[in-house]
Amino acid sequence: MFKRVHIRLTLLCAGIPAIITIILSLCYLYVSEQGLYKNRFQAFQNDMNTIATNLEQQSVISMEWLSKMETQGNYLFFVLDNGIPFLYNRLKDDIETSNRSKLLEESQAACRQMFEVTPSTPSNTYYNSYHLEYEFTSASTDTDYLGSVIFMGERSSSLQIYVLSSLESLKEQMRVQRFHFFLIDLSAVLLLAVFSWFFTGRLLQPIMESHEKQTRFIASASHELRTPLAVILSAAECCNTAPPEKQETLLKTIQQEGLRMSALVDDMLTLSASDNLRFSTQKQPTELDTLLMNCYEAFEPLAKEKSIDLSIRLPEEALPLCSVDPKRITQVLSILLHNAVSYTPEKGIIILSLSYRKNHFYLSVADNGIGVSEEDKKRIFDRFYRVEKSRSSKEHFGLGLSIAQEIVKAHGGSIDVTDTEGGGSTFTIML
Ligand code: ADP
């Protein structure tokens, strides 16, 4: 499920910027190509101005001059005298092919179409020279050209000079530019895809972890609830056929298991409230030494029952008040003391202590019981985690320490476990 979400998020994260990048680069490419074409057209017009001025100053158009201009500017010249090709054209025609004359015809046709100018008609108006520029595609050479027709004339005769310039180099320049843009866009899309894949992966990580945690939590909760439920159901079934004296025991079992289920549901609701940030703490200035003393007194009978020596160590000097929710902190200490009593054998020792150093309160429950291995220390705060040895115990669901941790976290404190000197474990809360 997450894989599909990951792919979709990547497509979304990379797709939108990629489309924007491509659209922007296409716009830029269009503007740039328009600019290139405009520059080329203007340069061609300027050259035609220069050529026309040169021609005006010459009394005779020499073949050397035409040939020189052709090679210098990569232009093709066609000179028509009253519509008849000049000697220069005819010579070139002999040397090259008939392509030149075809080109001239195409150019004349394009010019006629564009400006409605009939090149063979001599002009009656007096003028020195003027020129018109246009673009056309030659079908014979399959190339785009810029063309210009320069009219030189007097009353009696007229001279038309067609100058053509191939746009092939400009097209090549545009092709190279388009290829570069394609490469840039491709790299941008690839980079965006890679970045989005990692970025969305990182975003999804905590969601995936929380989902996995939740799934495990539900599986463990169902498992834990099923056991007392099975006992209740079978006891209820036996009740129907059992003799009256046995019925009482069965009803007691049902009640006990019901209470166990109720305790488990309470624990689960506490954790769920903490997960949904609905975990309320009513903090108030509290005397922690008094709070510890109350816990000590509450657990003393239970410890005595197991012949465990439960003692309390409080600092002699007066301590400042601590802003905590007394009910919640009592709940944490009860969990720790309950565990200490459960995991400490008879005649063991449990010490409940309080100290104050550098603006921090340290509350600890130390026992000399079975202790917690290094491996288990990392996991005992996980939900439903129980060390193998304590799995058989019916009273323990493996939720106590996770609830304790949530409460301490809600107070901005921390809880950890260390080994007690000489064996056993010490749980310390820092507030
Ligand atoms: P449980 O309800 O099973 O005690 P907890 O979350 O309180 O659940 O504790 C998790 C596990 O940590 C316990 O199953 C037990 O194995 C271990 N543990 C907790 N407290 C102690 C302790 N004082 N000494 C040894 N093991 C402990």
GROMACS .gro file of C-alpha atoms and ligand atoms in nm:
model
  458
    1MET     CA    1   0.000   0.000   0.000
    2PHE     CA    2   0.276   0.243   0.099
    3LYS     CA    3   0.477   0.156  -0.213
    4ARG     CA    4   0.188   0.276  -0.431
    5VAL     CA    5   0.146   0.591  -0.223
    6HIS     CA    6   0.522   0.650  -0.249
    7ILE     CA    7   0.513   0.620  -0.629
    8ARG     CA    8   0.207   0.846  -0.655
    9LEU     CA    9   0.357   1.109  -0.427
   10THR     CA   10   0.682   1.099  -0.626
   11LEU     CA   11   0.490   1.146  -0.951
   12LEU     CA   12   0.297   1.435  -0.801
   13CYS     CA   13   0.599   1.603  -0.639
   14ALA     CA   14   0.819   1.565  -0.947
   15GLY     CA   15   0.545   1.592  -1.212
   16ILE     CA   16   0.415   1.941  -1.133
   17PRO     CA   17   0.758   2.114  -1.116
   18ALA     CA   18   0.868   1.913  -1.421
   19ILE     CA   19   0.569   2.032  -1.625
   20ILE     CA   20   0.629   2.393  -1.512
   21THR     CA   21   1.001   2.364  -1.600
   22ILE     CA   22   0.922   2.222  -1.945
   23ILE     CA   23   0.658   2.489  -2.018
   24LEU     CA   24   0.893   2.768  -1.906
   25SER     CA   25   1.183   2.633  -2.110
   26LEU     CA   26   0.958   2.597  -2.418
   27CYS     CA   27   0.850   2.961  -2.376
   28TYR     CA   28   1.212   3.066  -2.340
   29LEU     CA   29   1.308   2.859  -2.644
   30TYR     CA   30   1.030   3.020  -2.850
   31VAL     CA   31   1.137   3.373  -2.748
   32SER     CA   32   1.503   3.289  -2.814
   33GLU     CA   33   1.428   3.145  -3.163
   34GLN     CA   34   1.217   3.447  -3.249
   35GLY     CA   35   1.508   3.668  -3.141
   36LEU     CA   36   1.757   3.470  -3.348
   37TYR     CA   37   1.536   3.492  -3.657
   38LYS     CA   38   1.473   3.865  -3.605
   39ASN     CA   39   1.847   3.933  -3.566
   40ARG     CA   40   1.922   3.733  -3.876
   41PHE     CA   41   1.657   3.918  -4.077
   42GLN     CA   42   1.784   4.255  -3.957
   43ALA     CA   43   2.146   4.164  -4.037
   44PHE     CA   44   2.028   4.057  -4.385
   45GLN     CA   45   1.843   4.388  -4.435
   46ASN     CA   46   2.153   4.583  -4.323
   47ASP     CA   47   2.368   4.387  -4.567
   48MET     CA   48   2.118   4.465  -4.844
   49ASN     CA   49   2.140   4.834  -4.757
   50THR     CA   50   2.519   4.821  -4.788
   51ILE     CA   51   2.504   4.623  -5.114
   52ALA     CA   52   2.245   4.861  -5.263
   53THR     CA   53   2.460   5.164  -5.168
   54ASN     CA   54   2.767   4.999  -5.319
   55LEU     CA   55   2.578   4.921  -5.635
   56GLU     CA   56   2.454   5.280  -5.663
   57GLN     CA   57   2.813   5.401  -5.657
   58GLN     CA   58   2.929   5.161  -5.930
   59SER     CA   59   2.882   5.256  -6.291
   60VAL     CA   60   2.941   4.897  -6.405
   61ILE     CA   61   2.863   4.577  -6.211
   62SER     CA   62   3.169   4.360  -6.250
   63MET     CA   63   3.172   3.983  -6.229
   64GLU     CA   64   3.463   3.992  -5.980
   65TRP     CA   65   3.261   4.214  -5.749
   66LEU     CA   66   2.960   3.981  -5.761
   67SER     CA   67   3.176   3.674  -5.708
   68LYS     CA   68   3.355   3.841  -5.415
   69MET     CA   69   3.023   3.937  -5.252
   70GLU     CA   70   2.889   3.584  -5.294
   71THR     CA   71   3.182   3.422  -5.115
   72GLN     CA   72   3.209   3.690  -4.846
   73GLY     CA   73   2.847   3.692  -4.736
   74ASN     CA   74   2.742   3.343  -4.840
   75TYR     CA   75   2.486   3.502  -5.069
   76LEU     CA   76   2.356   3.402  -5.411
   77PHE     CA   77   2.326   3.686  -5.659
   78PHE     CA   78   2.100   3.695  -5.963
   79VAL     CA   79   2.120   4.004  -6.180
   80LEU     CA   80   1.839   4.068  -6.428
   81ASP     CA   81   1.866   4.343  -6.683
   82ASN     CA   82   1.513   4.433  -6.789
   83GLY     CA   83   1.407   4.083  -6.687
   84ILE     CA   84   1.690   3.910  -6.881
   85PRO     CA   85   1.953   3.722  -6.678
   86PHE     CA   86   2.284   3.901  -6.666
   87LEU     CA   87   2.589   3.735  -6.820
   88TYR     CA   88   2.715   3.645  -6.472
   89ASN     CA   89   2.410   3.423  -6.412
   90ARG     CA   90   2.441   3.253  -6.742
   91LEU     CA   91   2.807   3.172  -6.682
   92LYS     CA   92   2.727   3.033  -6.338
   93ASP     CA   93   2.449   2.830  -6.489
   94ASP     CA   94   2.694   2.663  -6.721
   95ILE     CA   95   2.932   2.579  -6.440
   96GLU     CA   96   2.686   2.468  -6.176
   97THR     CA   97   2.350   2.322  -6.265
   98SER     CA   98   2.012   2.440  -6.360
   99ASN     CA   99   1.933   2.456  -5.987
  100ARG     CA  100   2.031   2.823  -5.982
  101SER     CA  101   1.775   2.921  -6.240
  102LYS     CA  102   1.509   2.716  -6.063
  103LEU     CA  103   1.599   2.896  -5.741
  104LEU     CA  104   1.567   3.229  -5.920
  105GLU     CA  105   1.224   3.134  -6.051
  106GLU     CA  106   1.108   3.029  -5.704
  107SER     CA  107   1.245   3.347  -5.553
  108GLN     CA  108   1.072   3.561  -5.818
  109ALA     CA  109   0.745   3.377  -5.758
  110ALA     CA  110   0.773   3.430  -5.381
  111CYS     CA  111   0.852   3.796  -5.431
  112ARG     CA  112   0.556   3.841  -5.668
  113GLN     CA  113   0.325   3.671  -5.424
  114MET     CA  114   0.445   3.882  -5.135
  115PHE     CA  115   0.471   4.228  -5.288
  116GLU     CA  116   0.288   4.193  -5.617
  117VAL     CA  117   0.598   4.319  -5.797
  118THR     CA  118   0.651   4.210  -6.157
  119PRO     CA  119   1.027   4.205  -6.200
  120SER     CA  120   1.026   4.227  -6.582
  121THR     CA  121   0.812   4.543  -6.591
  122PRO     CA  122   1.038   4.847  -6.617
  123SER     CA  123   0.954   5.117  -6.374
  124ASN     CA  124   0.841   5.454  -6.498
  125THR     CA  125   0.930   5.640  -6.183
  126TYR     CA  126   1.276   5.772  -6.126
  127TYR     CA  127   1.462   5.630  -5.839
  128ASN     CA  128   1.815   5.535  -5.743
  129SER     CA  129   1.747   5.201  -5.572
  130TYR     CA  130   1.520   5.028  -5.329
  131HIS     CA  131   1.500   4.678  -5.196
  132LEU     CA  132   1.240   4.440  -5.049
  133GLU     CA  133   1.311   4.146  -4.821
  134TYR     CA  134   1.108   3.828  -4.785
  135GLU     CA  135   1.134   3.462  -4.685
  136PHE     CA  136   1.053   3.158  -4.892
  137THR     CA  137   1.106   2.783  -4.901
  138SER     CA  138   1.265   2.638  -5.210
  139ALA     CA  139   1.101   2.316  -5.322
  140SER     CA  140   1.395   2.226  -5.549
  141THR     CA  141   1.662   2.245  -5.276
  142ASP     CA  142   1.426   2.187  -4.984
  143THR     CA  143   1.580   2.481  -4.799
  144ASP     CA  144   1.448   2.802  -4.645
  145TYR     CA  145   1.590   3.126  -4.784
  146LEU     CA  146   1.586   3.493  -4.705
  147GLY     CA  147   1.548   3.679  -5.029
  148SER     CA  148   1.588   4.039  -5.129
  149VAL     CA  149   1.519   4.208  -5.457
  150ILE     CA  150   1.714   4.527  -5.518
  151PHE     CA  151   1.571   4.754  -5.786
  152MET     CA  152   1.822   4.982  -5.956
  153GLY     CA  153   1.687   5.191  -6.231
  154GLU     CA  154   1.637   5.499  -6.434
  155ARG     CA  155   1.361   5.591  -6.673
  156SER     CA  156   1.500   5.392  -6.965
  157SER     CA  157   1.612   5.066  -6.805
  158SER     CA  158   1.579   4.871  -6.488
  159LEU     CA  159   1.809   4.632  -6.311
  160GLN     CA  160   1.689   4.381  -6.056
  161ILE     CA  161   1.930   4.204  -5.831
  162TYR     CA  162   1.798   3.907  -5.641
  163VAL     CA  163   2.006   3.819  -5.337
  164LEU     CA  164   1.936   3.494  -5.157
  165SER     CA  165   2.073   3.374  -4.825
  166SER     CA  166   2.019   3.019  -4.704
  167LEU     CA  167   1.867   2.986  -4.355
  168GLU     CA  168   2.026   2.642  -4.314
  169SER     CA  169   2.292   2.767  -4.066
  170LEU     CA  170   2.022   2.940  -3.858
  171LYS     CA  171   1.811   2.624  -3.860
  172GLU     CA  172   2.117   2.424  -3.753
  173GLN     CA  173   2.180   2.671  -3.469
  174MET     CA  174   1.817   2.632  -3.358
  175ARG     CA  175   1.842   2.252  -3.377
  176VAL     CA  176   2.152   2.257  -3.153
  177GLN     CA  177   1.976   2.491  -2.911
  178ARG     CA  178   1.668   2.269  -2.902
  179PHE     CA  179   1.886   1.964  -2.833
  180HIS     CA  180   2.058   2.148  -2.546
  181PHE     CA  181   1.721   2.243  -2.401
  182PHE     CA  182   1.604   1.885  -2.432
  183LEU     CA  183   1.913   1.764  -2.241
  184ILE     CA  184   1.865   2.030  -1.971
  185ASP     CA  185   1.494   1.947  -1.931
  186LEU     CA  186   1.566   1.574  -1.922
  187SER     CA  187   1.828   1.620  -1.648
  188ALA     CA  188   1.590   1.848  -1.455
  189VAL     CA  189   1.311   1.588  -1.473
  190LEU     CA  190   1.548   1.308  -1.366
  191LEU     CA  191   1.685   1.515  -1.077
  192LEU     CA  192   1.333   1.610  -0.968
  193ALA     CA  193   1.225   1.245  -0.981
  194VAL     CA  194   1.525   1.128  -0.774
  195PHE     CA  195   1.484   1.412  -0.524
  196SER     CA  196   1.109   1.352  -0.491
  197TRP     CA  197   1.160   0.978  -0.444
  198PHE     CA  198   1.395   1.036  -0.148
  199PHE     CA  199   1.199   1.332  -0.012
  200THR     CA  200   0.863   1.155  -0.014
  201GLY     CA  201   1.032   0.839   0.119
  202ARG     CA  202   1.157   1.037   0.418
  203LEU     CA  203   0.815   1.194   0.467
  204LEU     CA  204   0.645   0.856   0.461
  205GLN     CA  205   0.895   0.692   0.698
  206PRO     CA  206   0.733   0.809   1.026
  207ILE     CA  207   0.385   0.737   0.888
  208MET     CA  208   0.493   0.385   0.791
  209GLU     CA  209   0.651   0.328   1.131
  210SER     CA  210   0.342   0.455   1.311
  211HIS     CA  211   0.118   0.239   1.091
  212GLU     CA  212   0.330  -0.066   1.163
  213LYS     CA  213   0.324   0.015   1.537
  214GLN     CA  214  -0.052   0.050   1.528
  215THR     CA  215  -0.094  -0.281   1.343
  216ARG     CA  216   0.127  -0.454   1.598
  217PHE     CA  217  -0.064  -0.285   1.880
  218ILE     CA  218  -0.401  -0.402   1.747
  219ALA     CA  219  -0.270  -0.756   1.693
  220SER     CA  220  -0.128  -0.774   2.047
  221ALA     CA  221  -0.437  -0.614   2.200
  222SER     CA  222  -0.668  -0.861   2.025
  223HIS     CA  223  -0.446  -1.147   2.138
  224GLU     CA  224  -0.446  -1.025   2.499
  225LEU     CA  225  -0.821  -0.970   2.501
  226ARG     CA  226  -0.894  -1.308   2.349
  227THR     CA  227  -0.744  -1.502   2.643
  228PRO     CA  228  -0.971  -1.367   2.923
  229LEU     CA  229  -1.264  -1.367   2.682
  230ALA     CA  230  -1.214  -1.738   2.609
  231VAL     CA  231  -1.199  -1.811   2.983
  232ILE     CA  232  -1.519  -1.610   3.044
  233LEU     CA  233  -1.704  -1.786   2.762
  234SER     CA  234  -1.604  -2.136   2.867
  235ALA     CA  235  -1.679  -2.060   3.236
  236ALA     CA  236  -2.021  -1.925   3.138
  237GLU     CA  237  -2.090  -2.237   2.934
  238CYS     CA  238  -1.988  -2.468   3.220
  239CYS     CA  239  -2.208  -2.267   3.458
  240ASN     CA  240  -2.520  -2.404   3.288
  241THR     CA  241  -2.439  -2.767   3.365
  242ALA     CA  242  -2.214  -2.737   3.674
  243PRO     CA  243  -2.344  -2.828   4.023
  244PRO     CA  244  -2.437  -2.524   4.239
  245GLU     CA  245  -2.122  -2.545   4.458
  246LYS     CA  246  -1.896  -2.522   4.149
  247GLN     CA  247  -2.100  -2.244   3.996
  248GLU     CA  248  -1.973  -1.999   4.257
  249THR     CA  249  -1.609  -2.066   4.161
  250LEU     CA  250  -1.695  -2.028   3.794
  251LEU     CA  251  -1.869  -1.695   3.855
  252LYS     CA  252  -1.562  -1.575   4.049
  253THR     CA  253  -1.343  -1.668   3.754
  254ILE     CA  254  -1.573  -1.476   3.519
  255GLN     CA  255  -1.557  -1.173   3.747
  256GLN     CA  256  -1.174  -1.190   3.774
  257GLU     CA  257  -1.127  -1.221   3.400
  258GLY     CA  258  -1.377  -0.939   3.344
  259LEU     CA  259  -1.175  -0.716   3.577
  260ARG     CA  260  -0.856  -0.813   3.394
  261MET     CA  261  -1.014  -0.719   3.061
  262SER     CA  262  -1.135  -0.393   3.207
  263ALA     CA  263  -0.782  -0.310   3.332
  264LEU     CA  264  -0.639  -0.391   2.990
  265VAL     CA  265  -0.898  -0.174   2.812
  266ASP     CA  266  -0.818   0.112   3.052
  267ASP     CA  267  -0.447   0.080   2.971
  268MET     CA  268  -0.516   0.076   2.599
  269LEU     CA  269  -0.739   0.382   2.626
  270THR     CA  270  -0.464   0.568   2.815
  271LEU     CA  271  -0.212   0.490   2.539
  272SER     CA  272  -0.459   0.573   2.265
  273ALA     CA  273  -0.531   0.911   2.431
  274SER     CA  274  -0.158   0.978   2.445
  275ASP     CA  275  -0.120   0.886   2.076
  276ASN     CA  276  -0.401   1.121   1.978
  277LEU     CA  277  -0.254   1.401   2.190
  278ARG     CA  278  -0.565   1.390   2.409
  279PHE     CA  279  -0.354   1.294   2.709
  280SER     CA  280  -0.442   1.552   2.972
  281THR     CA  281  -0.219   1.640   3.264
  282GLN     CA  282  -0.336   1.874   3.536
  283LYS     CA  283  -0.011   2.014   3.664
  284GLN     CA  284   0.010   2.180   4.000
  285PRO     CA  285   0.292   2.266   4.242
  286THR     CA  286   0.349   1.938   4.424
  287GLU     CA  287   0.563   1.826   4.717
  288LEU     CA  288   0.728   1.523   4.562
  289ASP     CA  289   0.854   1.390   4.898
  290THR     CA  290   0.495   1.371   5.027
  291LEU     CA  291   0.386   1.205   4.702
  292LEU     CA  292   0.662   0.944   4.735
  293MET     CA  293   0.572   0.884   5.097
  294ASN     CA  294   0.209   0.814   5.001
  295CYS     CA  295   0.322   0.564   4.737
  296TYR     CA  296   0.550   0.397   4.986
  297GLU     CA  297   0.266   0.359   5.233
  298ALA     CA  298   0.036   0.221   4.965
  299PHE     CA  299   0.281  -0.051   4.860
  300GLU     CA  300   0.417  -0.143   5.201
  301PRO     CA  301   0.147  -0.410   5.272
  302LEU     CA  302   0.200  -0.571   4.930
  303ALA     CA  303   0.577  -0.583   4.983
  304LYS     CA  304   0.530  -0.727   5.331
  305GLU     CA  305   0.308  -0.998   5.188
  306LYS     CA  306   0.604  -1.113   4.976
  307SER     CA  307   0.853  -1.056   5.262
  308ILE     CA  308   1.020  -0.782   5.059
  309ASP     CA  309   1.201  -0.504   5.240
  310LEU     CA  310   1.058  -0.182   5.094
  311SER     CA  311   1.230   0.137   5.214
  312ILE     CA  312   1.220   0.506   5.121
  313ARG     CA  313   1.504   0.760   5.102
  314LEU     CA  314   1.417   1.128   5.099
  315PRO     CA  315   1.655   1.427   5.106
  316GLU     CA  316   1.691   1.588   5.449
  317GLU     CA  317   1.669   1.947   5.326
  318ALA     CA  318   1.342   2.101   5.210
  319LEU     CA  319   1.286   2.067   4.835
  320PRO     CA  320   1.123   2.319   4.599
  321LEU     CA  321   0.775   2.239   4.473
  322CYS     CA  322   0.759   2.057   4.141
  323SER     CA  323   0.492   2.134   3.880
  324VAL     CA  324   0.344   1.792   3.798
  325ASP     CA  325   0.011   1.613   3.778
  326PRO     CA  326   0.025   1.430   4.113
  327LYS     CA  327  -0.224   1.162   4.003
  328ARG     CA  328  -0.024   1.079   3.690
  329ILE     CA  329   0.313   1.070   3.870
  330THR     CA  330   0.157   0.847   4.137
  331GLN     CA  331   0.039   0.621   3.851
  332VAL     CA  332   0.398   0.601   3.718
  333LEU     CA  333   0.542   0.520   4.060
  334SER     CA  334   0.271   0.257   4.113
  335ILE     CA  335   0.364   0.088   3.784
  336LEU     CA  336   0.734   0.084   3.882
  337LEU     CA  337   0.666  -0.034   4.236
  338HIS     CA  338   0.422  -0.299   4.115
  339ASN     CA  339   0.684  -0.427   3.869
  340ALA     CA  340   0.956  -0.417   4.136
  341VAL     CA  341   0.741  -0.626   4.372
  342SER     CA  342   0.650  -0.866   4.089
  343TYR     CA  343   1.005  -0.920   3.962
  344THR     CA  344   1.183  -0.934   4.300
  345PRO     CA  345   1.191  -1.269   4.480
  346GLU     CA  346   1.096  -1.310   4.846
  347LYS     CA  347   1.326  -1.144   5.098
  348GLY     CA  348   1.440  -0.900   4.832
  349ILE     CA  349   1.499  -0.529   4.875
  350ILE     CA  350   1.323  -0.235   4.705
  351ILE     CA  351   1.434   0.125   4.762
  352LEU     CA  352   1.216   0.419   4.663
  353SER     CA  353   1.420   0.740   4.657
  354LEU     CA  354   1.407   1.108   4.563
  355SER     CA  355   1.692   1.352   4.499
  356TYR     CA  356   1.727   1.703   4.358
  357ARG     CA  357   2.029   1.812   4.153
  358LYS     CA  358   2.081   2.102   3.914
  359ASN     CA  359   1.712   2.199   3.894
  360HIS     CA  360   1.608   1.841   3.825
  361PHE     CA  361   1.417   1.594   4.039
  362TYR     CA  362   1.523   1.229   4.024
  363LEU     CA  363   1.270   0.968   4.140
  364SER     CA  364   1.394   0.611   4.144
  365VAL     CA  365   1.275   0.262   4.221
  366ALA     CA  366   1.566   0.022   4.273
  367ASP     CA  367   1.528  -0.351   4.338
  368ASN     CA  368   1.759  -0.648   4.363
  369GLY     CA  369   1.529  -0.874   4.165
  370ILE     CA  370   1.573  -1.065   3.839
  371GLY     CA  371   1.705  -0.757   3.654
  372VAL     CA  372   1.672  -0.670   3.285
  373SER     CA  373   1.925  -0.786   3.026
  374GLU     CA  374   2.098  -0.531   2.798
  375GLU     CA  375   1.898  -0.663   2.503
  376ASP     CA  376   1.564  -0.624   2.684
  377LYS     CA  377   1.649  -0.276   2.817
  378LYS     CA  378   1.599  -0.142   2.465
  379ARG     CA  379   1.255  -0.299   2.431
  380ILE     CA  380   1.079  -0.305   2.769
  381PHE     CA  381   0.925   0.037   2.703
  382ASP     CA  382   0.761  -0.098   2.383
  383ARG     CA  383   0.391  -0.172   2.394
  384PHE     CA  384   0.299  -0.530   2.488
  385TYR     CA  385   0.663  -0.624   2.526
  386ARG     CA  386   0.726  -0.868   2.804
  387VAL     CA  387   1.048  -1.046   2.880
  388GLU     CA  388   1.008  -1.421   2.825
  389LYS     CA  389   1.035  -1.505   3.198
  390SER     CA  390   0.734  -1.288   3.283
  391ARG     CA  391   0.510  -1.404   3.000
  392SER     CA  392   0.331  -1.662   3.212
  393SER     CA  393   0.217  -1.397   3.460
  394LYS     CA  394  -0.154  -1.325   3.419
  395GLU     CA  395  -0.135  -0.983   3.580
  396HIS     CA  396   0.105  -0.836   3.329
  397PHE     CA  397   0.018  -0.726   2.976
  398GLY     CA  398   0.343  -0.548   2.895
  399LEU     CA  399   0.179  -0.204   2.884
  400GLY     CA  400   0.286  -0.064   3.222
  401LEU     CA  401   0.622   0.082   3.121
  402SER     CA  402   0.490   0.226   2.795
  403ILE     CA  403   0.217   0.408   2.989
  404ALA     CA  404   0.479   0.528   3.242
  405GLN     CA  405   0.696   0.656   2.958
  406GLU     CA  406   0.406   0.845   2.795
  407ILE     CA  407   0.316   1.013   3.126
  408VAL     CA  408   0.677   1.115   3.195
  409LYS     CA  409   0.712   1.245   2.838
  410ALA     CA  410   0.392   1.450   2.881
  411HIS     CA  411   0.570   1.615   3.177
  412GLY     CA  412   0.876   1.690   2.962
  413GLY     CA  413   1.086   1.439   3.157
  414SER     CA  414   1.259   1.111   3.085
  415ILE     CA  415   1.264   0.758   3.222
  416ASP     CA  416   1.536   0.498   3.192
  417VAL     CA  417   1.652   0.172   3.338
  418THR     CA  418   1.996   0.076   3.472
  419ASP     CA  419   2.134  -0.220   3.663
  420THR     CA  420   2.128  -0.204   4.042
  421GLU     CA  421   2.470  -0.257   4.194
  422GLY     CA  422   2.488  -0.622   4.295
  423GLY     CA  423   2.193  -0.727   4.071
  424GLY     CA  424   1.841  -0.618   3.991
  425SER     CA  425   1.721  -0.308   3.812
  426THR     CA  426   1.679   0.060   3.888
  427PHE     CA  427   1.416   0.273   3.709
  428THR     CA  428   1.486   0.647   3.727
  429ILE     CA  429   1.250   0.928   3.632
  430MET     CA  430   1.398   1.270   3.569
  431LEU     CA  431   1.162   1.567   3.596
  432ADP     P1  432   0.431  -0.575   3.253
  432ADP     O1  433   0.291  -0.540   3.274
  432ADP     O2  434   0.453  -0.703   3.180
  432ADP     O3  435   0.514  -0.563   3.376
  432ADP     P2  436   0.577  -0.350   3.174
  432ADP     O4  437   0.568  -0.265   3.052
  432ADP     O5  438   0.556  -0.283   3.301
  432ADP     O6  439   0.481  -0.466   3.148
  432ADP     O7  440   0.719  -0.419   3.175
  432ADP     C1  441   0.771  -0.476   3.058
  432ADP     C2  442   0.865  -0.587   3.091
  432ADP     O8  443   0.980  -0.531   3.157
  432ADP     C3  444   0.811  -0.682   3.194
  432ADP     O9  445   0.742  -0.786   3.129
  432ADP     C4  446   0.934  -0.736   3.263
  432ADP    O10  447   0.986  -0.844   3.192
  432ADP     C5  448   1.031  -0.618   3.252
  432ADP     N1  449   1.041  -0.549   3.384
  432ADP     C6  450   0.974  -0.440   3.422
  432ADP     N2  451   1.009  -0.400   3.545
  432ADP     C7  452   1.101  -0.487   3.585
  432ADP     C8  453   1.179  -0.503   3.705
  432ADP     N3  454   1.166  -0.421   3.808
  432ADP     N4  455   1.265  -0.605   3.709
  432ADP     C9  456   1.281  -0.689   3.606
  432ADP     N5  457   1.212  -0.682   3.492
  432ADP    C10  458   1.123  -0.582   3.482
   0.00000   0.00000   0.00000
